[in-house]
Tab-separated table of C-alpha atoms in Angstrom:
chain	number	residue	atom	x	y	z
A	1	UNK	CA	16.138	-36.009	20.130
A	2	UNK	CA	15.574	-34.015	16.953
A	3	UNK	CA	12.034	-33.569	15.709
A	4	UNK	CA	11.048	-34.759	12.237
A	5	UNK	CA	10.858	-31.120	11.175
A	6	UNK	CA	14.407	-30.357	12.343
A	7	UNK	CA	15.769	-33.537	10.725
A	8	UNK	CA	14.264	-32.215	7.488
A	9	UNK	CA	16.427	-29.094	7.756
A	10	UNK	CA	19.416	-31.191	6.648
A	11	UNK	CA	18.161	-31.131	3.064
A	12	UNK	CA	17.283	-27.429	3.007
A	13	UNK	CA	20.715	-26.260	1.876
A	14	UNK	CA	20.585	-28.582	-1.158
A	15	UNK	CA	17.212	-27.048	-2.148
A	16	UNK	CA	18.323	-23.466	-1.523
A	17	UNK	CA	18.175	-21.548	-4.818
A	18	UNK	CA	20.400	-18.815	-3.356
A	19	UNK	CA	23.341	-21.201	-2.860
A	20	UNK	CA	25.951	-20.319	-5.462
A	21	UNK	CA	23.744	-17.696	-7.116
A	22	UNK	CA	25.167	-14.339	-8.189
A	23	UNK	CA	23.588	-11.788	-5.899
A	24	UNK	CA	24.001	-8.542	-4.045
A	25	UNK	CA	22.905	-8.104	-0.444
A	26	UNK	CA	22.448	-4.838	1.414
A	27	UNK	CA	21.098	-3.623	4.718
A	28	UNK	CA	20.221	-0.484	6.638
A	29	UNK	CA	23.252	-1.013	8.903
A	30	UNK	CA	25.699	-3.702	10.044
A	31	UNK	CA	26.778	-4.312	13.627
A	32	UNK	CA	30.244	-5.489	12.499
A	33	UNK	CA	32.022	-6.348	9.214
A	34	UNK	CA	31.561	-10.089	9.787
A	35	UNK	CA	27.813	-9.504	10.347
A	36	UNK	CA	27.188	-7.829	6.987
A	37	UNK	CA	24.148	-8.410	4.768
A	38	UNK	CA	25.857	-11.134	2.704
A	39	UNK	CA	26.369	-13.225	5.853
A	40	UNK	CA	22.611	-14.002	5.816
A	41	UNK	CA	22.984	-15.903	2.522
A	42	UNK	CA	26.340	-17.612	3.030
A	43	UNK	CA	24.933	-21.100	3.638
A	44	UNK	CA	25.761	-21.177	7.345
A	45	UNK	CA	23.488	-20.911	10.351
A	46	UNK	CA	26.135	-19.995	12.918
A	47	UNK	CA	26.498	-16.381	11.775
A	48	UNK	CA	24.482	-13.910	9.790
A	49	UNK	CA	23.540	-10.268	9.396
A	50	UNK	CA	22.906	-8.062	12.425
A	51	UNK	CA	21.808	-4.434	12.458
A	52	UNK	CA	23.369	-1.861	14.764
A	53	UNK	CA	21.485	-1.378	18.047
A	54	UNK	CA	20.778	2.265	17.132
A	55	UNK	CA	19.144	1.332	13.786
A	56	UNK	CA	15.553	2.521	14.318
A	57	UNK	CA	14.150	0.937	11.135
A	58	UNK	CA	16.301	-2.079	10.212
A	59	UNK	CA	15.932	-3.676	6.808
A	60	UNK	CA	17.759	-6.305	4.747
A	61	UNK	CA	17.625	-6.730	0.985
A	62	UNK	CA	18.841	-9.213	-1.611
A	63	UNK	CA	18.923	-8.867	-5.384
A	64	UNK	CA	19.647	-11.833	-7.620
A	65	UNK	CA	21.435	-11.264	-10.903
A	66	UNK	CA	19.113	-13.855	-12.446
A	67	UNK	CA	15.587	-14.479	-11.143
A	68	UNK	CA	14.852	-17.853	-9.526
A	69	UNK	CA	11.593	-19.795	-9.809
A	70	UNK	CA	10.512	-20.324	-6.197
A	71	UNK	CA	7.592	-20.963	-3.888
A	72	UNK	CA	9.010	-20.877	-0.350
A	73	UNK	CA	11.226	-18.681	1.812
A	74	UNK	CA	12.891	-19.908	5.009
A	75	UNK	CA	14.200	-17.622	7.745
A	76	UNK	CA	16.612	-18.744	10.470
A	77	UNK	CA	17.066	-16.529	13.509
A	78	UNK	CA	20.559	-15.227	14.162
A	79	UNK	CA	20.625	-16.488	17.737
A	80	UNK	CA	19.408	-20.011	16.981
A	81	UNK	CA	20.663	-22.224	19.796
A	82	UNK	CA	18.577	-23.329	22.773
A	83	UNK	CA	20.717	-21.206	25.087
A	84	UNK	CA	19.874	-18.128	22.963
A	85	UNK	CA	16.199	-17.956	23.987
A	86	UNK	CA	16.812	-14.674	25.832
A	87	UNK	CA	18.971	-13.130	23.074
A	88	UNK	CA	17.866	-10.276	20.864
A	89	UNK	CA	15.553	-11.607	18.202
A	90	UNK	CA	13.218	-10.286	15.559
A	91	UNK	CA	9.556	-10.954	16.291
A	92	UNK	CA	7.856	-9.838	13.091
A	93	UNK	CA	8.783	-8.561	9.660
A	94	UNK	CA	7.264	-7.125	6.507
A	95	UNK	CA	8.239	-9.134	3.433
A	96	UNK	CA	8.471	-7.778	-0.097
A	97	UNK	CA	9.184	-9.803	-3.230
A	98	UNK	CA	10.209	-7.775	-6.273
A	99	UNK	CA	8.887	-4.626	-4.611
A	100	UNK	CA	5.446	-6.098	-3.814
A	101	UNK	CA	4.358	-6.672	-0.220
A	102	UNK	CA	3.576	-10.389	0.145
A	103	UNK	CA	3.350	-10.367	3.945
A	104	UNK	CA	2.427	-7.175	5.776
A	105	UNK	CA	3.292	-8.785	9.118
A	106	UNK	CA	5.001	-12.169	9.259
A	107	UNK	CA	5.406	-13.444	12.810
A	108	UNK	CA	8.662	-15.351	13.214
A	109	UNK	CA	8.735	-18.619	15.121
A	110	UNK	CA	9.654	-17.822	18.743
A	111	UNK	CA	11.647	-21.063	19.088
A	112	UNK	CA	15.286	-20.176	18.298
A	113	UNK	CA	15.878	-23.627	16.814
A	114	UNK	CA	13.005	-23.577	14.323
A	115	UNK	CA	12.986	-21.927	10.934
A	116	UNK	CA	10.101	-19.736	9.875
A	117	UNK	CA	8.628	-20.958	6.591
A	118	UNK	CA	6.707	-18.611	4.299
A	119	UNK	CA	4.970	-20.036	1.256
A	120	UNK	CA	4.571	-17.484	-1.521
A	121	UNK	CA	1.027	-16.902	-2.829
A	122	UNK	CA	2.076	-18.739	-6.005
A	123	UNK	CA	5.231	-20.224	-7.532
A	124	UNK	CA	6.922	-17.224	-9.090
A	125	UNK	CA	10.122	-15.784	-10.463
A	126	UNK	CA	11.947	-14.001	-7.644
A	127	UNK	CA	14.656	-11.451	-8.279
A	128	UNK	CA	14.502	-9.342	-5.125
A	129	UNK	CA	13.751	-10.119	-1.477
A	130	UNK	CA	13.330	-7.290	1.013
A	131	UNK	CA	12.700	-7.588	4.731
A	132	UNK	CA	11.704	-4.763	7.080
A	133	UNK	CA	11.874	-5.701	10.752
A	134	UNK	CA	8.801	-4.467	12.615
A	135	UNK	CA	9.315	-5.671	16.175
A	136	UNK	CA	12.208	-7.098	18.124
A	137	UNK	CA	12.958	-8.426	21.573
A	138	UNK	CA	16.171	-6.630	22.441
A	139	UNK	CA	18.235	-3.775	21.027
A	140	UNK	CA	19.430	-5.154	17.660
A	141	UNK	CA	17.868	-7.529	15.150
A	142	UNK	CA	19.484	-9.916	12.748
A	143	UNK	CA	18.964	-13.036	10.721
A	144	UNK	CA	21.286	-16.031	10.342
A	145	UNK	CA	20.084	-17.311	7.005
A	146	UNK	CA	17.519	-16.585	4.307
A	147	UNK	CA	16.781	-19.476	1.954
A	148	UNK	CA	14.710	-19.582	-1.219
A	149	UNK	CA	13.208	-22.837	-2.468
């Protein structure tokens, strides 16, 4: 049975300020064309961005054409099914908003089926989101979806 928290995920896409927004996404590397940086903001959880295994300092970045007024970021792991517990996964990341570090080390939820929620220090206008992956379990990191609320 789904937890109350996971049932609440159903409404996340409707609250996602990135859905339909004009934006540019980039990354340090991409494992394959279908795993490019834009795949982490395409509104799906079944695919996303993945860095190449030889990327020693993977990062992902998003720039909105028009800033959005937000207070929360949600991160969904790329390998997010119960059977993916042993898959490569990011463990921690450094988060920057508009060039300012807002989380020096954000530990991601180890459960592949739970999103990691980060509440910004204050409601603010967000134009740029940048993630630097600090630690990973496995050779290549990635993220299925980044949401802004």
